[in-house]
Coordinates of C-alpha atoms and ligand atoms in Angstrom, one line a residue:
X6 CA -46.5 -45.0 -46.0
X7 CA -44.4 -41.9 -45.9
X8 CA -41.6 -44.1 -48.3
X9 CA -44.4 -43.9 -51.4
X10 CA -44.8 -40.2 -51.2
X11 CA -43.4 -38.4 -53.6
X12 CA -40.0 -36.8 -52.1
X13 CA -41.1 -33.1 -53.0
X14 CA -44.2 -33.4 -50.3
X15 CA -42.1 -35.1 -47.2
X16 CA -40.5 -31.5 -46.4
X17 CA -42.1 -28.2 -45.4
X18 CA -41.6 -25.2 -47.4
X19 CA -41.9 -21.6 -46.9
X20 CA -42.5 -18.8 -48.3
X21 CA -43.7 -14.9 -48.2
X22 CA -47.2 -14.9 -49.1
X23 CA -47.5 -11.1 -49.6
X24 CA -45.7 -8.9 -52.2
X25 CA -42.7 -7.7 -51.1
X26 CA -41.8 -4.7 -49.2
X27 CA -42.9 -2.1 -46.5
X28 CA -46.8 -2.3 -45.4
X29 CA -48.8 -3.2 -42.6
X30 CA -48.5 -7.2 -42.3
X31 CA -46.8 -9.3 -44.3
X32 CA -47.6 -13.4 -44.1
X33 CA -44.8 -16.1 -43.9
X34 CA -46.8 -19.4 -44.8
X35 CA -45.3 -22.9 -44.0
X36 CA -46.8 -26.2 -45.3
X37 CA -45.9 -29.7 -44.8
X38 CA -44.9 -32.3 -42.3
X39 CA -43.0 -29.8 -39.6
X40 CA -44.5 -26.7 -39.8
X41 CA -46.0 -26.6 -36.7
X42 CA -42.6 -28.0 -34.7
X43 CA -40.8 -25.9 -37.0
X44 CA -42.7 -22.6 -35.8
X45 CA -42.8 -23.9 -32.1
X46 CA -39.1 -23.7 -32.4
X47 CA -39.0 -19.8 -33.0
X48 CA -42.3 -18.8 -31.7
X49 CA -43.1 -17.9 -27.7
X50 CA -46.6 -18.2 -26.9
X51 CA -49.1 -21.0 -26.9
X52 CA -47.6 -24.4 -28.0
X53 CA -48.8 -25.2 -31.2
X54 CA -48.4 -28.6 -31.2
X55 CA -50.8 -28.9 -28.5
X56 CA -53.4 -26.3 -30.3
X57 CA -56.2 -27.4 -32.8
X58 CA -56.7 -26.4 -36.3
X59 CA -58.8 -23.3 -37.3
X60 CA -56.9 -21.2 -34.2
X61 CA -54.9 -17.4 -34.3
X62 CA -52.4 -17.5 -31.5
X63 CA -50.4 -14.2 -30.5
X64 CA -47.0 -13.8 -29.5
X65 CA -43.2 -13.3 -30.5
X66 CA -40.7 -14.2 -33.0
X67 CA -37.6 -15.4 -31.5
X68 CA -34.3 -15.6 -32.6
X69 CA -32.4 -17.0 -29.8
X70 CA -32.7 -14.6 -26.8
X71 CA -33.6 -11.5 -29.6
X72 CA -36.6 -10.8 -30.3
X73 CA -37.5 -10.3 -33.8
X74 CA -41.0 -9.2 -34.1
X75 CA -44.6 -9.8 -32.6
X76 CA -47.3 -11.6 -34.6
X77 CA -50.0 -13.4 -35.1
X78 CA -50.0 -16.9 -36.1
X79 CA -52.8 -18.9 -37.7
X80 CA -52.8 -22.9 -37.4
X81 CA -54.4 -25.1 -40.0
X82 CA -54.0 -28.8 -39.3
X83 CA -53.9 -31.5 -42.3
X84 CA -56.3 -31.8 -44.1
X85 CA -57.9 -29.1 -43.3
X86 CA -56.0 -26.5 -44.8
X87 CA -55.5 -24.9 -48.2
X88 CA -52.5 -27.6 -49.1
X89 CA -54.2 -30.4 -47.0
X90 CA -51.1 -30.2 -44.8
X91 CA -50.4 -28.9 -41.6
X92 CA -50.0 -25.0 -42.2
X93 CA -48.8 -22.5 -40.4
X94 CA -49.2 -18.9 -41.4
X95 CA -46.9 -16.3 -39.4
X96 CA -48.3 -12.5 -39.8
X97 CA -45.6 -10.7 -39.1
X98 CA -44.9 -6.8 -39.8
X99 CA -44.7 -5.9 -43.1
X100 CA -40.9 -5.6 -43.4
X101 CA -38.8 -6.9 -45.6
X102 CA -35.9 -7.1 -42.9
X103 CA -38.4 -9.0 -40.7
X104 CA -39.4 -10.9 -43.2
X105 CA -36.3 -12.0 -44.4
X106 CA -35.1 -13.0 -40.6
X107 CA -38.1 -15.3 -39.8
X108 CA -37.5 -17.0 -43.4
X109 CA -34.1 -17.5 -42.5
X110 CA -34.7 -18.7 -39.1
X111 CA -37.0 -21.0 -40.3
X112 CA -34.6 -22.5 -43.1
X113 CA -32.1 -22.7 -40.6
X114 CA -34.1 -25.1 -38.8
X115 CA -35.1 -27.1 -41.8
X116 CA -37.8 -25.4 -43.9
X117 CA -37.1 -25.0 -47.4
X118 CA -38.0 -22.0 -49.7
X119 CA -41.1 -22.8 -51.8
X120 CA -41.1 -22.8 -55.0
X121 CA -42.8 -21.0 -57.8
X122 CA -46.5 -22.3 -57.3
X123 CA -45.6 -24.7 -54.9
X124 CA -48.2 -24.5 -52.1
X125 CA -51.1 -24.5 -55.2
X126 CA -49.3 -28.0 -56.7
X127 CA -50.0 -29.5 -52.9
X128 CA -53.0 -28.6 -53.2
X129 CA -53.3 -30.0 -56.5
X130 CA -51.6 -33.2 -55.7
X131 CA -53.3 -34.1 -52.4
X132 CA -56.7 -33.5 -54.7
X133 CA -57.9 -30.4 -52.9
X134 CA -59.0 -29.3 -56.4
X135 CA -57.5 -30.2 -60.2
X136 CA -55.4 -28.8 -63.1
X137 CA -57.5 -26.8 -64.5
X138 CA -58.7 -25.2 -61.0
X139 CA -55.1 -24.9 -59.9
X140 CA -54.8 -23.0 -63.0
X141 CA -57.9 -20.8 -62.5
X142 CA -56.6 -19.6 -58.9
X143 CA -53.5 -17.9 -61.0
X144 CA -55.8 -16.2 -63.4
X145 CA -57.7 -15.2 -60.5
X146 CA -54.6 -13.4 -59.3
X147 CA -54.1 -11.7 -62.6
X148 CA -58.0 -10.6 -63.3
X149 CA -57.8 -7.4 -64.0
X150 CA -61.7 -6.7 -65.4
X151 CA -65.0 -7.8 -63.9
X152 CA -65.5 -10.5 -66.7
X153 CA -62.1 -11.7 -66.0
X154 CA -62.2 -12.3 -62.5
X155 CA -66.1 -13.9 -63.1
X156 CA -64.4 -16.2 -65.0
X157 CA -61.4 -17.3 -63.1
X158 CA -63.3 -17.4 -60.5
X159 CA -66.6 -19.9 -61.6
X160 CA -63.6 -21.8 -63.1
X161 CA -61.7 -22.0 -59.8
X162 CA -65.1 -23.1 -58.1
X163 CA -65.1 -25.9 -60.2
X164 CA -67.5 -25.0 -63.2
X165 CA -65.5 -26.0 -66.0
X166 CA -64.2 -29.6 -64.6
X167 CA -67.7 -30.8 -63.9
X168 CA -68.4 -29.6 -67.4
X169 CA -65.4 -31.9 -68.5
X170 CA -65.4 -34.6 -66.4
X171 CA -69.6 -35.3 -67.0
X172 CA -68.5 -35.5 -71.2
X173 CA -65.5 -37.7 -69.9
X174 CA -67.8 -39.8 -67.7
X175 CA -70.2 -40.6 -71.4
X176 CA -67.6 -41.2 -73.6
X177 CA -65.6 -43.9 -70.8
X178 CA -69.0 -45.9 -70.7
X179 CA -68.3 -46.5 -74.4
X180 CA -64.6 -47.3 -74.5
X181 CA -65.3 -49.7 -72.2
X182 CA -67.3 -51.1 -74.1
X183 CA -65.1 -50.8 -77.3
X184 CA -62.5 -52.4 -75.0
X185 CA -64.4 -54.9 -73.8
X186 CA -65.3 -56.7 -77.3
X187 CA -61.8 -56.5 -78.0
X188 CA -61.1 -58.7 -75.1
X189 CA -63.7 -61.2 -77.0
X190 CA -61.5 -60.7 -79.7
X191 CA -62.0 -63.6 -82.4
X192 CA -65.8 -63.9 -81.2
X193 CA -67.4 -61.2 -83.1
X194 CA -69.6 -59.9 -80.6
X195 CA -70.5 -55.7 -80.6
X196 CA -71.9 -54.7 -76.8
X197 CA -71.2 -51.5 -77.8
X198 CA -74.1 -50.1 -79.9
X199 CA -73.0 -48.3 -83.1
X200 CA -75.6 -46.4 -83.9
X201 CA -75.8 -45.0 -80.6
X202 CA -72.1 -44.3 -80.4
X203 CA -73.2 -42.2 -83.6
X204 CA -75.0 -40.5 -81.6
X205 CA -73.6 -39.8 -78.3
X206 CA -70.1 -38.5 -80.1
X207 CA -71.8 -36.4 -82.1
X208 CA -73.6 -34.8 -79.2
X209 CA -70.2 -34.8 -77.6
X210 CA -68.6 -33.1 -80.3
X211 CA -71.0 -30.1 -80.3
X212 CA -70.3 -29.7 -76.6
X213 CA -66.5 -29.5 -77.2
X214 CA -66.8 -27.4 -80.3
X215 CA -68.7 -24.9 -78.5
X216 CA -66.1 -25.2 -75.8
X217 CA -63.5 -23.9 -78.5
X218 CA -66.0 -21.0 -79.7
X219 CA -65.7 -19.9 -76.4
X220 CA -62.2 -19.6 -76.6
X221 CA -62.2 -17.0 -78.9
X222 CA -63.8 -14.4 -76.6
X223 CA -61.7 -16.3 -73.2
X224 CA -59.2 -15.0 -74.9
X225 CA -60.0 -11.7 -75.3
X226 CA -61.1 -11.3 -71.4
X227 CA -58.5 -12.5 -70.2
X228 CA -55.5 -11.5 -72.1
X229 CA -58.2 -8.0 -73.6
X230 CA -58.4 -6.8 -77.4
X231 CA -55.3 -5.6 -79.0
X232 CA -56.8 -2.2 -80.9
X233 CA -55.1 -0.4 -83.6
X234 CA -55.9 2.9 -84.4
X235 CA -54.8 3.8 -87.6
X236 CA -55.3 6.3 -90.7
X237 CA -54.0 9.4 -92.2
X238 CA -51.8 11.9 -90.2
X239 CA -53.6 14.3 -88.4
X240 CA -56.7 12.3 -89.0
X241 CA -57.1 12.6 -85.3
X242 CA -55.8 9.4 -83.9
X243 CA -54.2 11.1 -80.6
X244 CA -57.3 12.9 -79.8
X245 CA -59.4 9.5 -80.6
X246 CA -57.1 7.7 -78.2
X247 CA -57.1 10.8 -75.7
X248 CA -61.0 10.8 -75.8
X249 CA -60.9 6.3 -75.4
X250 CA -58.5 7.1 -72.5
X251 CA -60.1 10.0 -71.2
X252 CA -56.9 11.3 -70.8
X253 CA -54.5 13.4 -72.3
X254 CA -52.1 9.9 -72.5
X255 CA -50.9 11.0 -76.3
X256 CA -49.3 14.2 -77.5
X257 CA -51.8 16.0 -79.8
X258 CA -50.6 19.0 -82.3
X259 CA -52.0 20.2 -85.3
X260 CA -48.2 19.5 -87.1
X261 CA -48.8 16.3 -89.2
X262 CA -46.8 13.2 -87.9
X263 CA -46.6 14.2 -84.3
X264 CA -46.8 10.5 -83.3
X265 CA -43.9 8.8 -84.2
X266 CA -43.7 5.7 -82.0
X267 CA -46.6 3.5 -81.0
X268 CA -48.6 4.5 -77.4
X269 CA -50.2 1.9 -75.7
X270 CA -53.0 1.9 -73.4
X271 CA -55.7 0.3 -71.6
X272 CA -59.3 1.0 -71.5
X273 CA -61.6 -1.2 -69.3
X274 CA -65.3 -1.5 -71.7
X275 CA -67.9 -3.0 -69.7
X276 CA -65.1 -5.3 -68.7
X277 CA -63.6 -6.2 -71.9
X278 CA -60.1 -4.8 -71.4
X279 CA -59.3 -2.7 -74.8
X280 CA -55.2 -2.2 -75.3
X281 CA -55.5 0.9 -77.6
X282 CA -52.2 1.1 -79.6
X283 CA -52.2 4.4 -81.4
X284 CA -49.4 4.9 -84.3
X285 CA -47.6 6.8 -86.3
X286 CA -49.8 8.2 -89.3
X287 CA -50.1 6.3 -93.0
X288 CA -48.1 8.3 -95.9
X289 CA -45.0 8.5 -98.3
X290 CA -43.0 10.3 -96.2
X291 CA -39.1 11.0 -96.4
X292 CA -38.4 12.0 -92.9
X293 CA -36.3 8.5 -91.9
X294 CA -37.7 8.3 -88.3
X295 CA -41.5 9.2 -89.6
X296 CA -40.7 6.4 -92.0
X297 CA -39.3 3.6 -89.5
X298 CA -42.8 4.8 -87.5
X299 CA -45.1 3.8 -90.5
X300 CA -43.6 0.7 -91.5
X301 CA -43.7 -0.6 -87.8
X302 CA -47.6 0.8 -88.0
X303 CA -48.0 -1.8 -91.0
X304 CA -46.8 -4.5 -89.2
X305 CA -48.7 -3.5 -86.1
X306 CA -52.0 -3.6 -87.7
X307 CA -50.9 -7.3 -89.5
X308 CA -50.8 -7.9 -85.3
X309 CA -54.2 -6.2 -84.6
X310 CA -57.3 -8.1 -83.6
X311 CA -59.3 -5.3 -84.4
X312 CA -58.3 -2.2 -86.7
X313 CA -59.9 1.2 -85.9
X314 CA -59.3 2.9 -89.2
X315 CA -59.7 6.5 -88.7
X316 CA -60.5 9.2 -91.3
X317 CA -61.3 12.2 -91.8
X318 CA -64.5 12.7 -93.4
X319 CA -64.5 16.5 -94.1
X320 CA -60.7 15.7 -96.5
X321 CA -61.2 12.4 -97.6
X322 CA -64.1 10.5 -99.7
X323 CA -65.2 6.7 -98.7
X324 CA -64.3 5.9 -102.1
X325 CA -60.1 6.9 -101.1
X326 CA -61.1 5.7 -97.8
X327 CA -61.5 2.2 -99.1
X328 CA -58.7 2.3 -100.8
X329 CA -56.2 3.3 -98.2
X330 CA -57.8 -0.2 -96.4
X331 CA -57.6 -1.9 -99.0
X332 CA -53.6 -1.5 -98.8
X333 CA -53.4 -1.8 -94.9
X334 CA -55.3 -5.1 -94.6
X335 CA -55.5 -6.3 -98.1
X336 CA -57.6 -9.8 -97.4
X337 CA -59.5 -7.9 -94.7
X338 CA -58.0 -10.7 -92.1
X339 CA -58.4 -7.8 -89.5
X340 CA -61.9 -7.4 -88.3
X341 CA -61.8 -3.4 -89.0
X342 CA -64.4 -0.8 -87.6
X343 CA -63.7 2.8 -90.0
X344 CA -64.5 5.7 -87.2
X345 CA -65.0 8.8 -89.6
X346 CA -63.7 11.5 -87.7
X347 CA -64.9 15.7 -87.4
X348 CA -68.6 14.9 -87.5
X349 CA -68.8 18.4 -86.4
X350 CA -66.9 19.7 -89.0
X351 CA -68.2 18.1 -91.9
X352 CA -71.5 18.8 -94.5
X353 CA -74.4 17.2 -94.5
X354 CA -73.3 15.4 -97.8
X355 CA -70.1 14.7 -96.4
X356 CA -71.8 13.0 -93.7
X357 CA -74.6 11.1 -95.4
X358 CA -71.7 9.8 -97.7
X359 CA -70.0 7.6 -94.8
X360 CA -73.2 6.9 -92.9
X361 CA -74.4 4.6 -95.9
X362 CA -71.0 2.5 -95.4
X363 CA -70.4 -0.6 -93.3
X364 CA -69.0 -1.2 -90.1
X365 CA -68.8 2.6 -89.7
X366 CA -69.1 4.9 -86.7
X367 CA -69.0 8.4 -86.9
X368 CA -67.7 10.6 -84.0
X369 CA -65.8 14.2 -83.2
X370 CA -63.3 13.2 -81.4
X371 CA -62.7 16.4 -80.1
X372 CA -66.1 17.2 -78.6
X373 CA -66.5 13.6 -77.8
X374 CA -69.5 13.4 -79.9
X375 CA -70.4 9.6 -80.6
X376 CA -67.8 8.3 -78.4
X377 CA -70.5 5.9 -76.7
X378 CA -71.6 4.5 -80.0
X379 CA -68.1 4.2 -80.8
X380 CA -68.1 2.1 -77.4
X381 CA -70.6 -0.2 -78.3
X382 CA -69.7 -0.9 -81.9
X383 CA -66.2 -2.1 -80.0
X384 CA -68.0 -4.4 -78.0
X385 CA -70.5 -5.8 -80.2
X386 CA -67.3 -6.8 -82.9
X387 CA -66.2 -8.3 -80.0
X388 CA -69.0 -10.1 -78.6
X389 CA -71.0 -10.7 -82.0
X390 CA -67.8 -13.7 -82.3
X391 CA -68.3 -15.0 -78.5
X392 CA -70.2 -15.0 -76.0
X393 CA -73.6 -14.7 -77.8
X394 CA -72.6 -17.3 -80.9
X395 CA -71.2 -20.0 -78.5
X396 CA -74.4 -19.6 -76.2
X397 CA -71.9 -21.1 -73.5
X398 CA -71.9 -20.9 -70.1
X399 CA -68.3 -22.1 -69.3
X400 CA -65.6 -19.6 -71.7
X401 CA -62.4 -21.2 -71.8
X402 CA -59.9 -18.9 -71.1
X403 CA -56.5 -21.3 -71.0
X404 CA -54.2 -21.7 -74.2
X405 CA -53.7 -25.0 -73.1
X406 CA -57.3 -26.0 -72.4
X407 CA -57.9 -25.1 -76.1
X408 CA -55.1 -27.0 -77.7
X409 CA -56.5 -30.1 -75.6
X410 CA -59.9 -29.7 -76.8
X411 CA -59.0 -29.2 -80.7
X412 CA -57.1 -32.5 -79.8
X413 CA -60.1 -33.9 -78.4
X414 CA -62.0 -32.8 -81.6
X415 CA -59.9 -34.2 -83.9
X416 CA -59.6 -37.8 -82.1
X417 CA -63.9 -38.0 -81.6
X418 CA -63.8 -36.6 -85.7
X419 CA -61.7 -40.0 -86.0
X420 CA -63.9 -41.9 -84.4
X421 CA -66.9 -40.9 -85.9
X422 CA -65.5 -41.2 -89.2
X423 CA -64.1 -45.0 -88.4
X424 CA -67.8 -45.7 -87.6
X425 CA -68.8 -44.0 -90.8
X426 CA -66.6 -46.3 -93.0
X427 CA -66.9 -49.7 -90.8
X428 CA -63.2 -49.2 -89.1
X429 CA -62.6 -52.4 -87.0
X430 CA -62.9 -51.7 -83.5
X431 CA -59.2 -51.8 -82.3
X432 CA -58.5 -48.3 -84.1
X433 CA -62.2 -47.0 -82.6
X434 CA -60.6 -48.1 -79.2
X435 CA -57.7 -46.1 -80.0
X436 CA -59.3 -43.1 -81.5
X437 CA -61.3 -42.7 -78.1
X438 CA -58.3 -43.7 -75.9
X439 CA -57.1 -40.3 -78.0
X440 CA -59.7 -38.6 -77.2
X441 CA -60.6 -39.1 -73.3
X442 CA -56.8 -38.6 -73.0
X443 CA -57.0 -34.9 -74.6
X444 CA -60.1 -34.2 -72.4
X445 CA -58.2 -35.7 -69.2
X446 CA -54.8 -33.4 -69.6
X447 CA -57.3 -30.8 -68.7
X448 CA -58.4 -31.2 -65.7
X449 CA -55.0 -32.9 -64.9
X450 CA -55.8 -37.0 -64.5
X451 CA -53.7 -37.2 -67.1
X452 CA -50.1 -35.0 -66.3
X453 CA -46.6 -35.0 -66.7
X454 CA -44.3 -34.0 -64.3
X455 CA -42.8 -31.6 -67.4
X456 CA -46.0 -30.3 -67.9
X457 CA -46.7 -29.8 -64.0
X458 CA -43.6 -27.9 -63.5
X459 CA -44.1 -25.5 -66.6
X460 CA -47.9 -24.9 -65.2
X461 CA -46.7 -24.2 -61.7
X462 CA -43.6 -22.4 -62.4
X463 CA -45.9 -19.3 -64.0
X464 CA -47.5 -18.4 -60.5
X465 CA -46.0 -16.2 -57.5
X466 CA -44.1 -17.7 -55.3
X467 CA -45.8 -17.9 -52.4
X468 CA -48.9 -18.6 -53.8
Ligands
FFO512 N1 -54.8 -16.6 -44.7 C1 -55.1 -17.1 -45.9 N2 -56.0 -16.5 -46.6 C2 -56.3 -17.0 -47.9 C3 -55.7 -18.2 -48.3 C4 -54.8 -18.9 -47.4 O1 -54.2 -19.9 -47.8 N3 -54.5 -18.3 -46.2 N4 -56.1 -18.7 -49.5 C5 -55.2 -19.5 -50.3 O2 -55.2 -19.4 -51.5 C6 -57.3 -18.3 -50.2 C7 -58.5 -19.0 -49.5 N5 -58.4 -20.4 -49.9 C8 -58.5 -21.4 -48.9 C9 -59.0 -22.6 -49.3 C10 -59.1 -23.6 -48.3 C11 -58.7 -23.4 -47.0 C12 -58.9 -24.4 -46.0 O3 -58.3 -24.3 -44.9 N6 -59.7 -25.4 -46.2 C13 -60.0 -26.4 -45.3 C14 -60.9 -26.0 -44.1 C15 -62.3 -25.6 -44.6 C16 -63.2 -25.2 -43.4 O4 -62.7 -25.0 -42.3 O5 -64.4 -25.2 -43.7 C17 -60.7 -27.6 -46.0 O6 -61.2 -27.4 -47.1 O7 -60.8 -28.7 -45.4 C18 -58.1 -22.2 -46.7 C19 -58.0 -21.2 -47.6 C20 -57.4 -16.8 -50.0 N7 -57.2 -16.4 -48.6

């Protein structure tokens, strides 16, 4: 048997499980064939070998006569561990000295340093879980928000493959049908029923099209809302991003064109991650480094996915307000919130002039006065285009899960439009061969050892 494995899975690796450096334990995992001879080698204490799975067993590392440290060791035994292979798990100190003398013990002997990902794509490849669940245990790592990890999470769990594989499992019941008639081939026969092919793709097709909707806010929770703030210098940007931030993060004066270079920063809004990016203020200027800032503020606002265009309302008119958007985001391809700033400051006609307008908040940035509407117009532009529009359950979160679905898309479009015009079956066949192969890179029964690697490679090691 062991001959038809693939080479990669006949050794045991090893790895540190843990970041790096001093703390209180640090965990060197093994996985594979050896692990447990390998760690009976170095360890004194209970023999593994003769140990069942799901046990902790205390004792020492030994190097020779030396002892290197006293741990804890916990035994899995194939397959009833996280890589369905024996593992062993070493909690040592948290030392990287320690750690870096039980590794090499351990190689010495015969383990090999794991790669990137590498316990994960044992997992994957002895079917513990697929692709797109191997996937979800890395963005899991990375959440960073509550909505983040919610997803990751329902995704690692599962949610989204049994989503995928029940709209694989109705579309295969019809491409083998397709299939099958072309087997009669000269015979003329149709098993499979047109009009209900009709039917079924189309109901497919909304399922996978809402799927990409979701995409669009997946996106944003997992990878959060890039947010310019722009405007007029000394329209209060700093002290917008300062009041966002509830920090002083940016330096604030009252000299015009104190920000010269962009600041970045992250605000967590009910779990939408916002990276605020405040720049350098809008106007003909000859200073040269003011000048570098505001053409790098054009181009950061072409990369924006949402433009808070500040102004303030007791200097400037909606009227030269428009205008001044007008030039920064011509086509209005940035979605664009205008925050009128010095509510406090202004009249009442000043006020009642930029209430009447669009997509407008007003706020005093310094008093913090209508910072929480501000808040939720942020969230609704952001959630008026997902979550509530897709009515979704599952949000797709993974580049690559989207290209495969727009792939999908396309081949069940081709289908349906073969059946439209009375295409012969063989390109059907192959339009839905097209199309349950886009769904199935997914969730990984359909991979390349290229596209394995480049998945696998992105994790910790370790992990
Ligand atoms: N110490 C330790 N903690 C960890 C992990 C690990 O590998 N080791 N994990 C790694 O990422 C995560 C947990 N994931 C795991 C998933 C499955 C199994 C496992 O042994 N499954 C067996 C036994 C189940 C049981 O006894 O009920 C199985 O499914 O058959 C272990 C960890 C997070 N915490």
């Amino acid at each position: 048997m062991a001959a038809f494995l693939p080479p990669v899975l006949s050794d045991t690796i090893v790895a540190l499980s843990t970041p790096p450096g001093a703390g209180a334990i640090a965990l060197v995992r093994l996985s594979g064939p050896n692990a447990i001879a390998l760690t009976d080698d170095v360890f004194s204490g209970k023999r593994l070998r003769d140990q069942p799975g799901n046990t902790l067993h205390y004792g020492t590392i030994r190097d020779g006569e030396r002892i290197l440290d006293e741990v804890v060791v916990s035994l899995f035994r194939a397959p009833h561990s996280y890589t369905r292979e024996d593992v062993v798990e070493i909690s040592c100190h948290g030392s990287d000295y320690i750690v870096q003398q039980i590794l090499g013990l351990l190689t010495r002997r015969g383990a090999r340093l794991a790669e990137a990902g590498e316990f994960t794509k044992r997992a994957f490849l002895h079917g513990a879980f697929d692709l797109a669940q191997a996937e979800a245990v890395a963005d899991l790592i990375a959440a960073n928000s509550a909505l983040s990890h919610q997803v990751a999470l329902q995704q690692m769990r599962g949610g989204f493959s049994q989503e995928l594989r029940a709209l694989r499992a109705r579309l295969v019941q019809f491409a083998a049908l397709l299939e099958l008639e072309l087997d009669f081939g000269e015979e003329d026969v149709e098993f499979a029923d047109r009009t209900g092919l009709v039917a079924l793709l189309q109901e497919v097709q909304v399922l996978v099209r809402r799927l990409l909707r979701s995409f669009e806010l997946g996106n944003v929770i997992k990878n959060g809302v890039t947010t310019v703030i722009a405007g007029k210098p000394n329209a209060g940007k700093s002290t917008l991003l300062n009041a966002l931030l509830n920090e002083e993060r940016a330096i604030v004066s009252a000299v015009a064109g104190t920000t010269r270079d962009l600041i970045e920063d992250e605000v967590s809004i009910e779990g939408i991650r916002f990276r605020f990016v405040d720049t350098a203020g809008l106007r003909e200027t000859t200073d040269v480094v003011e000048s570098i800032g505001v053409e790098r503020t054009r181009k950061r606002v072409q990369q924006a996915a949402l433009l808070l265009y500040l102004t303030d309302i007791t200097l400037n008119t909606p009227a030269e307000v428009k205008a001044e958007l007008e030039a920064l985001n011509p086509d209005q391809q940035i979605p664009t919130l205008l925050v009128g700033n010095k509510l406090d400051l202004a009249s009442e006609a000043q006020i009642e002039a930029f209430r009447r307008l669009p997509d407008t908040v007003l706020i005093a940035a310094a008093s913090g006065a209508g910072m929480e509407e501000l808040q939720e117009a942020l969230l609704a532009r952001v959630r008026g285009e997902g979550l509530d529009q897709t009515g979704a359950t599952t949000i797709v979160t993974n580049l690559r899960h989207a290209r495969s679905l727009e792939a999908t898309a396309a081949a069940l479009d081709a289908v349906l439009i073969g059946l439209n015009t009375g295409t012969g079956t063989e390109l059907l066949a192959a339009d839905l061969r097209q199309a349950l192969a886009a769904l199935g890179e997914i969730t990984g029964e359909i991979s390349s050892d290229d596209l394995l690697t480049s998945i696998f490679t992105q994790f910790c090691i370790g992990k």
